[in-house]
PDB file of C-alpha atoms in Angstrom:
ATOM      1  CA  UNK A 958       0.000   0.000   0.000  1.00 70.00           C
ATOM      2  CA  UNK A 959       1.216   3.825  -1.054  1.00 93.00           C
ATOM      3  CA  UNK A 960       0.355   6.558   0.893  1.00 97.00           C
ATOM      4  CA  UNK A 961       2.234   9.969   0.002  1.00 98.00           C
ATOM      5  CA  UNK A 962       2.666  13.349   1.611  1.00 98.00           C
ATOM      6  CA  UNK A 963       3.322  14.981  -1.285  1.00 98.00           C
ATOM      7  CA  UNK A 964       4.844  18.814  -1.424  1.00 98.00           C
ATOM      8  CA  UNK A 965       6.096  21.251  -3.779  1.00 97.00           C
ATOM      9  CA  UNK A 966       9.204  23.864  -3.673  1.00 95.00           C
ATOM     10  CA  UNK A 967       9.865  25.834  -6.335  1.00 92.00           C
ATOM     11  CA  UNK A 968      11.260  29.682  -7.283  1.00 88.00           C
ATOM     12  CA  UNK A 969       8.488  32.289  -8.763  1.00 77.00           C
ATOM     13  CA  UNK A 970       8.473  36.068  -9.113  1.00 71.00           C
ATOM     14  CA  UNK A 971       5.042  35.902  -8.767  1.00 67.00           C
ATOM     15  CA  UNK A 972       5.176  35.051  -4.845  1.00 69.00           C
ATOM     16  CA  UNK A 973       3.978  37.449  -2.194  1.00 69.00           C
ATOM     17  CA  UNK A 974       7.390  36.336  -0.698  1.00 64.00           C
ATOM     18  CA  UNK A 975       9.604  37.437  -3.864  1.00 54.00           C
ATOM     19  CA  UNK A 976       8.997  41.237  -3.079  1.00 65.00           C
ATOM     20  CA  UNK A 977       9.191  40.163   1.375  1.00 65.00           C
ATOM     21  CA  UNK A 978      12.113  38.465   0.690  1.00 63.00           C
ATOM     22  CA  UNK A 979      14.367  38.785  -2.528  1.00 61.00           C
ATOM     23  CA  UNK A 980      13.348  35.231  -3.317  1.00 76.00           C
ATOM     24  CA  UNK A 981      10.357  33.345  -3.041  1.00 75.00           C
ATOM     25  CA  UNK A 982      12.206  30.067  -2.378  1.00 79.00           C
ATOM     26  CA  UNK A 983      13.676  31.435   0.803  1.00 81.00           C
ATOM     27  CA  UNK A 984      10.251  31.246   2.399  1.00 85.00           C
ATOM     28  CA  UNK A 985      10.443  27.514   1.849  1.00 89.00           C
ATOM     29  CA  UNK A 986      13.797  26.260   2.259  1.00 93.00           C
ATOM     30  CA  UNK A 987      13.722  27.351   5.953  1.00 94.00           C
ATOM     31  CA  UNK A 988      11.183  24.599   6.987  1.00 96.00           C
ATOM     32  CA  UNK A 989      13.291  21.510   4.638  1.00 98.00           C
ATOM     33  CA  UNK A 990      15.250  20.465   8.031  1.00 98.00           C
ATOM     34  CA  UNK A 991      11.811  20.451   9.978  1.00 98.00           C
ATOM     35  CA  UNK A 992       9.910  18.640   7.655  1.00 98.00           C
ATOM     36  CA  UNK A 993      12.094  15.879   7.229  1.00 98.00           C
ATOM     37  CA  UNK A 994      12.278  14.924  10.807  1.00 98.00           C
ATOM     38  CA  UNK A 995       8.949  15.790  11.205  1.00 97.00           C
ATOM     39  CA  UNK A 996       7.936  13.549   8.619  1.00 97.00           C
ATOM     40  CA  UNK A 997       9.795  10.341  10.307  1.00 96.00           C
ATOM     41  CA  UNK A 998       8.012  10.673  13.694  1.00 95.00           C
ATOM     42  CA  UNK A 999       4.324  11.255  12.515  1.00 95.00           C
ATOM     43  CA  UNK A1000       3.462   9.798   9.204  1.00 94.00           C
ATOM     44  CA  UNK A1001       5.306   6.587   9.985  1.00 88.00           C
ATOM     45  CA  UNK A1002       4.540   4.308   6.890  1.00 89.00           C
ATOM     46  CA  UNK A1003       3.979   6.768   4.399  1.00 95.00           C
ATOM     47  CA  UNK A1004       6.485   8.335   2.299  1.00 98.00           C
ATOM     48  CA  UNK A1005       7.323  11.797   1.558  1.00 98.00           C
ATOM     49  CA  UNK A1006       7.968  13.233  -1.696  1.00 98.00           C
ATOM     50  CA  UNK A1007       9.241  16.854  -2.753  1.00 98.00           C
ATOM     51  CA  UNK A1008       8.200  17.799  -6.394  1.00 98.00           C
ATOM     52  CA  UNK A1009      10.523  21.056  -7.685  1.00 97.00           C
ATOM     53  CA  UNK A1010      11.753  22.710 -10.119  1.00 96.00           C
ATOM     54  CA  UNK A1011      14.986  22.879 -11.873  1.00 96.00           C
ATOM     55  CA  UNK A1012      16.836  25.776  -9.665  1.00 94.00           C
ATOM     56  CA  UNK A1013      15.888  23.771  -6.474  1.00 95.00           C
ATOM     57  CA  UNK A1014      18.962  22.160  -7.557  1.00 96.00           C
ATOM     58  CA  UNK A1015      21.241  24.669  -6.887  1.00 95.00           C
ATOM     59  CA  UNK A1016      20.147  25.347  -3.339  1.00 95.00           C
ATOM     60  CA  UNK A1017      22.411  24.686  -0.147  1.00 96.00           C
ATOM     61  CA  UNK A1018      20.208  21.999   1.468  1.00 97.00           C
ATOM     62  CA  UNK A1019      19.417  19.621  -2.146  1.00 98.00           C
ATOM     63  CA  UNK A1020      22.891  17.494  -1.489  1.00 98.00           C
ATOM     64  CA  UNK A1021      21.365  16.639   1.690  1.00 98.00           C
ATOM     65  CA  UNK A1022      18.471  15.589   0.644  1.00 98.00           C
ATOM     66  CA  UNK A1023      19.726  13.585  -2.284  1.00 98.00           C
ATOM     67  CA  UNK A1024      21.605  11.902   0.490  1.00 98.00           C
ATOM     68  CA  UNK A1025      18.245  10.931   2.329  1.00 98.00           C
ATOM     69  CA  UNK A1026      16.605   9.959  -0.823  1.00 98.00           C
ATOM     70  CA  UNK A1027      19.207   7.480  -1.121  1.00 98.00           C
ATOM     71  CA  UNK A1028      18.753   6.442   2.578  1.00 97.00           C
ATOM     72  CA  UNK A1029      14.608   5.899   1.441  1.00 97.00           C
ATOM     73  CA  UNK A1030      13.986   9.243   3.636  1.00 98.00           C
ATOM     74  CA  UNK A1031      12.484  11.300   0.461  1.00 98.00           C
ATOM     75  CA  UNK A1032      11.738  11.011  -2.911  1.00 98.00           C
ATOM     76  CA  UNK A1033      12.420  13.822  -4.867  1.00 98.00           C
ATOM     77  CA  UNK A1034      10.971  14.552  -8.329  1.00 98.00           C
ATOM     78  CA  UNK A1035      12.368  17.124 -10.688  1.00 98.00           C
ATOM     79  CA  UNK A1036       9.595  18.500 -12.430  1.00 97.00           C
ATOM     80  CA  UNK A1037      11.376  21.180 -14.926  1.00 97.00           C
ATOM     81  CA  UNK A1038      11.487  24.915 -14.912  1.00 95.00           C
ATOM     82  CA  UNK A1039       8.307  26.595 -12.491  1.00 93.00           C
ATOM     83  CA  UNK A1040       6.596  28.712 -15.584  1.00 92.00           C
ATOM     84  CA  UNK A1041       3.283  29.132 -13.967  1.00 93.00           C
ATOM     85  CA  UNK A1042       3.594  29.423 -10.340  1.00 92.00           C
ATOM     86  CA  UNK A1043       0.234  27.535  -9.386  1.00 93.00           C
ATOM     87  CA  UNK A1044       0.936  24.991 -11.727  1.00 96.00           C
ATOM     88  CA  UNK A1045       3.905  24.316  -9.782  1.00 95.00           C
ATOM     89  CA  UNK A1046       2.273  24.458  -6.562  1.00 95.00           C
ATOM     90  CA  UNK A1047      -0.251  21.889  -8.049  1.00 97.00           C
ATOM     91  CA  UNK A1048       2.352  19.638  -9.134  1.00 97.00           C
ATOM     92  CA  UNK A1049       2.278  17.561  -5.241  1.00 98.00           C
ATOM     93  CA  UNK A1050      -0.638  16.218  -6.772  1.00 97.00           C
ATOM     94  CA  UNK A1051       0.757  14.836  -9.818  1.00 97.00           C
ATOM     95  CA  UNK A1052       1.308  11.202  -7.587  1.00 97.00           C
ATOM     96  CA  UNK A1053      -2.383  11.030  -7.791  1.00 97.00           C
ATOM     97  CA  UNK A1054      -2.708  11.236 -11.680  1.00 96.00           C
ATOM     98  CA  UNK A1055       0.308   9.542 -12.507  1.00 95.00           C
ATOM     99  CA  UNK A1056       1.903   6.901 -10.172  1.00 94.00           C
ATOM    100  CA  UNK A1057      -0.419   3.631  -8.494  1.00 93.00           C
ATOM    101  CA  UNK A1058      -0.523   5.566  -4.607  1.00 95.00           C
ATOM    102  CA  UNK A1059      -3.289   3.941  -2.767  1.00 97.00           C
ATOM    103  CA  UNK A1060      -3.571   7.993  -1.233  1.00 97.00           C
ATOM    104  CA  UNK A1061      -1.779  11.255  -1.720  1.00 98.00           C
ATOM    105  CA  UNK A1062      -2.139  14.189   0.767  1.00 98.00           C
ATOM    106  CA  UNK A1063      -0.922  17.054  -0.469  1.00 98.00           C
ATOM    107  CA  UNK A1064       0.462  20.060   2.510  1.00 98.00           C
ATOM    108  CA  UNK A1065       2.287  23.708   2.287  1.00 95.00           C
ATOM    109  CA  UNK A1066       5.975  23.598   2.693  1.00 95.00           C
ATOM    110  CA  UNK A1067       5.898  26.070   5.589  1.00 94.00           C
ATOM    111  CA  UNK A1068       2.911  24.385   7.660  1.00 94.00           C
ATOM    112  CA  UNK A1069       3.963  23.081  10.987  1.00 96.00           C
ATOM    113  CA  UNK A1070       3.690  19.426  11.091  1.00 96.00           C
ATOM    114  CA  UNK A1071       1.207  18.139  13.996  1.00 95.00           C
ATOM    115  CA  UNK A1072       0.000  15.178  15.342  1.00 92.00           C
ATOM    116  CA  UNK A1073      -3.294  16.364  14.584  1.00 92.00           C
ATOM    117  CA  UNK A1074      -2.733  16.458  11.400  1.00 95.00           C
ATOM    118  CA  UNK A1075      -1.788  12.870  10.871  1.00 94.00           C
ATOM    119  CA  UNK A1076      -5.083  11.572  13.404  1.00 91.00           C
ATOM    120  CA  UNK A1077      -7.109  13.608  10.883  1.00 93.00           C
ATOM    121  CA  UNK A1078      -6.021  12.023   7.541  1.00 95.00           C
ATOM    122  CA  UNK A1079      -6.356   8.692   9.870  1.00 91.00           C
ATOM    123  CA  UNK A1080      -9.956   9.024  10.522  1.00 90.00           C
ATOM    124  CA  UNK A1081     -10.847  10.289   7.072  1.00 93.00           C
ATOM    125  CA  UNK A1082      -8.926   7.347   5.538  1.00 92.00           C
ATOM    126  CA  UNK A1083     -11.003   4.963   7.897  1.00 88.00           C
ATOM    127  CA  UNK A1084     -13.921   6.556   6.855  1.00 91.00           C
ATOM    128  CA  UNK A1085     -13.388   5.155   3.450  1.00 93.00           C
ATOM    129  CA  UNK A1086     -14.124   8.503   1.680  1.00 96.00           C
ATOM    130  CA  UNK A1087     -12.379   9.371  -1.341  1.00 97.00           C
ATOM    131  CA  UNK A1088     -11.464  13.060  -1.067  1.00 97.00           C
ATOM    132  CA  UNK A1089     -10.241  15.045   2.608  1.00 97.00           C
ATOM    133  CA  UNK A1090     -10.650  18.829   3.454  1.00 97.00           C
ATOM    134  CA  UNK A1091      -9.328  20.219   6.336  1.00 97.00           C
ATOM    135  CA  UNK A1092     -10.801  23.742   7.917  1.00 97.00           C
ATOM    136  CA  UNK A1093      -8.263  24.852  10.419  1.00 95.00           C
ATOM    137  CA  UNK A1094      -7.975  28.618  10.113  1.00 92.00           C
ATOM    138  CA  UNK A1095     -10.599  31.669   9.988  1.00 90.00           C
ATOM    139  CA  UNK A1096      -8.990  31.990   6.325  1.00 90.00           C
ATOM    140  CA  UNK A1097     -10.122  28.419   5.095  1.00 93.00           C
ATOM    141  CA  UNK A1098     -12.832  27.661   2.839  1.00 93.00           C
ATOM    142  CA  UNK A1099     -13.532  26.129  -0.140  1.00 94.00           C
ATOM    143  CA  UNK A1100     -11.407  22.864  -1.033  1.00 95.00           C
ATOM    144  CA  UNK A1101      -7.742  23.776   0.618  1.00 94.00           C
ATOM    145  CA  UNK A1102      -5.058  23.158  -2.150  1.00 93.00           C
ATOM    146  CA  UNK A1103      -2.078  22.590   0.996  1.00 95.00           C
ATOM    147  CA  UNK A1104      -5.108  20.213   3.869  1.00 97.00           C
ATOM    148  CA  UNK A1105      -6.175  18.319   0.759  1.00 98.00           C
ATOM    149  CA  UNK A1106      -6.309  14.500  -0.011  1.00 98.00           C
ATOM    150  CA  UNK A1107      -7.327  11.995  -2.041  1.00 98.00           C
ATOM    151  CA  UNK A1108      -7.946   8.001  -2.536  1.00 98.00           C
ATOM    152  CA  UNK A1109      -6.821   8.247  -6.632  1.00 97.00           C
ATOM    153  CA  UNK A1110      -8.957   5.926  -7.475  1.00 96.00           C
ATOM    154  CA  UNK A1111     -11.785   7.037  -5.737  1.00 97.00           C
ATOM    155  CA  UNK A1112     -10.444  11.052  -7.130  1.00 96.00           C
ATOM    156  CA  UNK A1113     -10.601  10.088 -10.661  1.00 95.00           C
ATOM    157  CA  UNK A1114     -13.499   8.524 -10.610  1.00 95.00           C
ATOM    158  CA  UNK A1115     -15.078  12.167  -9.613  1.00 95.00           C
ATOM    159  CA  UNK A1116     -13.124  13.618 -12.293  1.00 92.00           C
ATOM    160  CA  UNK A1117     -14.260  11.068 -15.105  1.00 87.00           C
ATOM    161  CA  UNK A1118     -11.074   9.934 -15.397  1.00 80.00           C
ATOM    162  CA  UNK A1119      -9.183  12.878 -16.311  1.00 85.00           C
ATOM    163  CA  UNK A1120      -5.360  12.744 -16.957  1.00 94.00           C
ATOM    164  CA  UNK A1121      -2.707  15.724 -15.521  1.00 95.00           C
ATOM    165  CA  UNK A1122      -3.042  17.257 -18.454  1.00 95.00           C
ATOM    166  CA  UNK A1123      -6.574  17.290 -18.928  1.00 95.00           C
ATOM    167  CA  UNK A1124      -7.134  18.959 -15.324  1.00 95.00           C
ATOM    168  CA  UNK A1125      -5.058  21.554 -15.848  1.00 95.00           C
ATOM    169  CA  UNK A1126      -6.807  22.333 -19.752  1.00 94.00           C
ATOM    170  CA  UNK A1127      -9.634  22.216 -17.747  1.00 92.00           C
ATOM    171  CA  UNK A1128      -8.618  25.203 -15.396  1.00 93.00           C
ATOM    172  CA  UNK A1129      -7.247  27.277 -18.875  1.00 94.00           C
ATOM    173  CA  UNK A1130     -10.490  26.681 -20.398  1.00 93.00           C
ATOM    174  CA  UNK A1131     -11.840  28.765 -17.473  1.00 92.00           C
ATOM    175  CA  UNK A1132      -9.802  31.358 -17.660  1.00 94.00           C
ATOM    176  CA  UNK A1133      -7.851  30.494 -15.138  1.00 94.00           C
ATOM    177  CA  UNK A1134      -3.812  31.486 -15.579  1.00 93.00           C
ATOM    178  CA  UNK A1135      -2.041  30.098 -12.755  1.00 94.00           C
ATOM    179  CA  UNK A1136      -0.216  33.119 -11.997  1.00 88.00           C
ATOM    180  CA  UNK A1137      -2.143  34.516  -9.542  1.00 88.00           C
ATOM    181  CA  UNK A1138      -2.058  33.405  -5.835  1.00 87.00           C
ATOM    182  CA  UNK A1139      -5.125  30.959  -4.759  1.00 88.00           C
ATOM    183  CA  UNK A1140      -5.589  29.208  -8.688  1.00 92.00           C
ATOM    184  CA  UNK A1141      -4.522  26.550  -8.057  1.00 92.00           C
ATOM    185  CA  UNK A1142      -7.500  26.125  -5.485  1.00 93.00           C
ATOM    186  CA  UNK A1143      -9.946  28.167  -8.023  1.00 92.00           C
ATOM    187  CA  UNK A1144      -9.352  24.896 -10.039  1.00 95.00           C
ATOM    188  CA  UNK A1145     -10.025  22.204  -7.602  1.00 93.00           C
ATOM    189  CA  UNK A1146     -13.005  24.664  -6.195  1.00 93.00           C
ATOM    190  CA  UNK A1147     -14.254  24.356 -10.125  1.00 91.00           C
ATOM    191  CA  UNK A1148     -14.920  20.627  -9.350  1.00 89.00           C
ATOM    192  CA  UNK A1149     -16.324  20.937  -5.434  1.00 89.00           C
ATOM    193  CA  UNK A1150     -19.690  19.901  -6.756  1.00 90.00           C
ATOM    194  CA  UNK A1151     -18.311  16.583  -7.966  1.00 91.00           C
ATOM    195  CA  UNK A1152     -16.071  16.087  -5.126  1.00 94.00           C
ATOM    196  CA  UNK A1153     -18.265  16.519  -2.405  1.00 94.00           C
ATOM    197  CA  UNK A1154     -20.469  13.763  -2.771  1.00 94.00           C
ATOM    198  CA  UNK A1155     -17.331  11.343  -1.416  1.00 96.00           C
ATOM    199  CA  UNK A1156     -15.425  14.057   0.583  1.00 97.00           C
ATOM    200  CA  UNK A1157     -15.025  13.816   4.479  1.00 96.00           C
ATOM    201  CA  UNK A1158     -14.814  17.687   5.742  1.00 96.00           C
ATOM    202  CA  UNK A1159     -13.087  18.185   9.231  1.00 96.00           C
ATOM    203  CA  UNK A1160     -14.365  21.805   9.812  1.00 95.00           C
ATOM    204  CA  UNK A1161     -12.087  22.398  13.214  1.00 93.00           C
ATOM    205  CA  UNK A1162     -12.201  26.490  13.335  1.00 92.00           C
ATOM    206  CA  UNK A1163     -15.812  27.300  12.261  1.00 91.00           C
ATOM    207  CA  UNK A1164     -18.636  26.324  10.180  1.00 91.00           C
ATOM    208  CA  UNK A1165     -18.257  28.022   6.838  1.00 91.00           C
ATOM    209  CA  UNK A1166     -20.579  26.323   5.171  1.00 90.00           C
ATOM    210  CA  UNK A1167     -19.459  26.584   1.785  1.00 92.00           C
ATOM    211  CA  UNK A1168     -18.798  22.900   1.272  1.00 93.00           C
ATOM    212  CA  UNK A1169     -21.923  20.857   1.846  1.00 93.00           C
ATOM    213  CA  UNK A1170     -20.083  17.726   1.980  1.00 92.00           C
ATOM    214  CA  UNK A1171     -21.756  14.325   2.701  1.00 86.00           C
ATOM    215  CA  UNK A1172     -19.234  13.676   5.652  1.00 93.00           C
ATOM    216  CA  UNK A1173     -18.551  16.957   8.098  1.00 94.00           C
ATOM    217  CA  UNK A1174     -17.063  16.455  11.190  1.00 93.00           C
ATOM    218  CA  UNK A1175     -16.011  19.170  13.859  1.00 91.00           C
ATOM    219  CA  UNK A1176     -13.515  17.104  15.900  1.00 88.00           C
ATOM    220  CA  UNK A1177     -11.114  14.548  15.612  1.00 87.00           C
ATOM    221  CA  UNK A1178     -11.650  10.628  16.231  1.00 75.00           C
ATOM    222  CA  UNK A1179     -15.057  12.209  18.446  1.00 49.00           C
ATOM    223  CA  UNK A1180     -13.163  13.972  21.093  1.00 45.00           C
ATOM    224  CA  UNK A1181     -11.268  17.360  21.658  1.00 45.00           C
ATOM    225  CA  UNK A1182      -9.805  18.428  18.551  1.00 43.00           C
ATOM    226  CA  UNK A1183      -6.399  19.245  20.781  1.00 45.00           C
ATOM    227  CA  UNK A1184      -6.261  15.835  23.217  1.00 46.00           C
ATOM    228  CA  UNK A1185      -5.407  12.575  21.512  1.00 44.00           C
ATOM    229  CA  UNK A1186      -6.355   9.043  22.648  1.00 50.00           C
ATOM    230  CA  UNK A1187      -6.330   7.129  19.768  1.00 51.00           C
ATOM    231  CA  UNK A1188      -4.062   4.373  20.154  1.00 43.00           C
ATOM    232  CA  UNK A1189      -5.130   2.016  18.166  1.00 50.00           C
ATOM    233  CA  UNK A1190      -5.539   3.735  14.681  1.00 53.00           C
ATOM    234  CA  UNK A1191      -2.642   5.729  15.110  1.00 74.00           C
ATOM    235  CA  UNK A1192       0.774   4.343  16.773  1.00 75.00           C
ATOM    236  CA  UNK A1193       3.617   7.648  17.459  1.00 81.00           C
ATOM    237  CA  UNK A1194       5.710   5.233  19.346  1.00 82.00           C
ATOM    238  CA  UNK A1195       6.358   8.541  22.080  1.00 87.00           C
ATOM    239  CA  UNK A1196       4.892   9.456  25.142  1.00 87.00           C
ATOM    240  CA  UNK A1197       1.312  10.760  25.161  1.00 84.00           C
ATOM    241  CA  UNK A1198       3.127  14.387  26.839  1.00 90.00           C
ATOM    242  CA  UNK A1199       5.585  14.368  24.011  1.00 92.00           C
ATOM    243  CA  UNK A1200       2.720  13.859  21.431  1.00 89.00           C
ATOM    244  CA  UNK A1201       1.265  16.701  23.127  1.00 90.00           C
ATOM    245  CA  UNK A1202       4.059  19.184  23.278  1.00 94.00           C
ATOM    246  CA  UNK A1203       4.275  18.401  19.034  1.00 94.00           C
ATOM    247  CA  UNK A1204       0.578  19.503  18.367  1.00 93.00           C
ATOM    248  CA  UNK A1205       1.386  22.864  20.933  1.00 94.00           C
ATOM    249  CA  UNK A1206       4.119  24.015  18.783  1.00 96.00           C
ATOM    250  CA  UNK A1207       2.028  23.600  15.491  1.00 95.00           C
ATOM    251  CA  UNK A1208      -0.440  26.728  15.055  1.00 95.00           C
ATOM    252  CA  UNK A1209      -3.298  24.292  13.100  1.00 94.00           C
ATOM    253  CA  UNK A1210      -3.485  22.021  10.214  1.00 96.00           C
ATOM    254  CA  UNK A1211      -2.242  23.506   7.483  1.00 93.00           C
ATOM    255  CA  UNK A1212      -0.824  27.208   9.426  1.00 94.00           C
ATOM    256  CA  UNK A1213       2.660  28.645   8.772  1.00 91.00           C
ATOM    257  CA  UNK A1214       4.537  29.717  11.891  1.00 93.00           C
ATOM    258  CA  UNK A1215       8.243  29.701  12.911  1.00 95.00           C
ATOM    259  CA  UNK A1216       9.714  26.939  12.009  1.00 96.00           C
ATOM    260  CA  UNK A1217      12.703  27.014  15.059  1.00 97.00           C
ATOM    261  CA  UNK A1218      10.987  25.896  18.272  1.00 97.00           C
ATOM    262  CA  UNK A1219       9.376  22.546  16.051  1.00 97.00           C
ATOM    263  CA  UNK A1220      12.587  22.026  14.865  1.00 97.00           C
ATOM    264  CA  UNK A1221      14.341  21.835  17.885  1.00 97.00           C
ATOM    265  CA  UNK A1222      11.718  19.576  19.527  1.00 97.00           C
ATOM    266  CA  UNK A1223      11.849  17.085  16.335  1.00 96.00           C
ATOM    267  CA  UNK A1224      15.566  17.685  16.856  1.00 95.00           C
ATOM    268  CA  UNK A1225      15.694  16.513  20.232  1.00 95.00           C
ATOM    269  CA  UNK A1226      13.846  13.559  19.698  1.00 95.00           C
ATOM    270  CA  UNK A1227      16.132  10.314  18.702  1.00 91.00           C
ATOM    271  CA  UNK A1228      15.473   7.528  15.999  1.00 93.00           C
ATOM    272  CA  UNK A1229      17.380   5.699  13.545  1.00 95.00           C
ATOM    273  CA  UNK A1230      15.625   7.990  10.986  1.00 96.00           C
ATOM    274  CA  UNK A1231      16.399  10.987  12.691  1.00 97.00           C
ATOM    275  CA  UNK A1232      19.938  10.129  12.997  1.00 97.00           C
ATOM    276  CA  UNK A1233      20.329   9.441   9.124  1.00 98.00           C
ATOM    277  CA  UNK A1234      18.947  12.433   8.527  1.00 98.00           C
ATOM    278  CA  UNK A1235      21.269  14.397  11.025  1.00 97.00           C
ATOM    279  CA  UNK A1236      24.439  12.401   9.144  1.00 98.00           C
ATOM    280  CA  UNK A1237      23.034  13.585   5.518  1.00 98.00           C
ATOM    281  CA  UNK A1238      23.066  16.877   6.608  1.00 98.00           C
ATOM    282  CA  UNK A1239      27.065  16.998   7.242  1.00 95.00           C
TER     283      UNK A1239
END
């Protein structure tokens, strides 16, 4: 069985965060070393795989993480120059047109990993739903391009079939341009009246009601949305106060915030994986 956290990184001068900070890219790279611990202590089973473009290349951290993609850490997939930047952004969910994953959830770069997170995608994939939206944030509506998932199968299906290609003529052939922060969720929002009739919501901030999905839930696994006791659908292998101090120093599902104090707690923690990926990084 496949199941992918998929992500993208790539360079655009379209980014809010080209003017903020010279580059776009910058915004991103700061959360690699976070994410790739992270990854190893909550989605335990599933792999992680970092679409990008060609330039990613160049950057400080890639050697490292060629290093852990030999070690089975990371998969990284080149994906060619970034021409349109939410076409890039929408290329985490390539695995889902194009490769035989069993499920593909697709997250932000610079969203703080959570235990939360990872008990959500667990009870919508024991639901047996084919498409996952997380509402985490006064901010999120809509279908969430970075607390989205999908059974491909199941994803297709709702799409009749269509290939990459054909999704993304779809989104030209509304005048959509992929240049402009948010299209790439304009285009999956274009299909929310398909998807919803096999999508499990988690609405955890407030009822928007703007997705009348089948399946809308307003906690996780039917109790607080920030205490877990779930042990048997979900195994961390740590401490229930250590699983607890992770979800405090995450903002919400799908929130950017300082990557430093997450990092040092993932840091601090100690695993075989975690000390591979410590020795790729010298």
């Amino acid at each position: 069985m496949s199941k992918i956290v998929s992500y993208s990184i790539f360079e655009s001068p379209d980014s809010v965060y080209a003017k903020e900070k010279g580059r776009s890219i910058l915004q991103f790279t700061q959360f690699l070393p976070l994410l790739v611990r992270a990854h190893q202590v909550l989605w335990n089973g599933w792999e992680m795989w970092l679409h990008h473009d060609d330039g990613f290349t160049q950057d400080p951290y890639y050697p490292a993480l060629v290093k852990m993609q030999h070690c089975g850490l990371v998969k990284l997939i080149r994906c060619g120059p970034s021409e349109h930047m939410c076409v890039s952004m929408l290329w985490r969910l390539k695995p889902a047109f194009e490769v035989p994953a069993d499920c593909v959830v697709c997250r932000d770069i610079d969203g703080i990993p959570s235990p939360l997170d990872r008990l959500a995608v667990e009870e919508w994939w024991q639901s047996g739903r084919g498409i996952h939206v997380v509402h985490h944030a006064g901010a999120h509506a809509g279908i969430m391009g970075g607390t989205f998932g999908v059974r491909p199968s199941q994803f297709k299906s709702l799409l009749y079939h269509a290939t990459w290609d054909e999704f993304l003529e779809r989104g030209r052939r509304a005048k959509i341009t992929f240049d402009k922060h948010g299209d790439d969720q304009h285009l999956l929002n274009q299909h929310w009246p398909s998807l919803v009739s096999d999508m499990l919501l988690h609405e955890l901030h407030h009822d928007t009601g703007d997705l009348p999905a089948k399946d809308i839930r307003r906690v996780v696994s039917g109790g607080d949305a920030h205490v877990f006791r779930w042990p048997a659908a979900v195994d961390f292998g740590l401490p229930q106060d250590t699983i607890d101090k992770a979800d405090s120093l995450s903002p919400g599902i799908g929130i950017c915030s300082d990557p430093a104090p997450a990092l040092a707690f993932y840091d601090g923690l100690n695993s075989d994986q975690l000390r591979q990926i410590r020795d790729c990084e010298k």
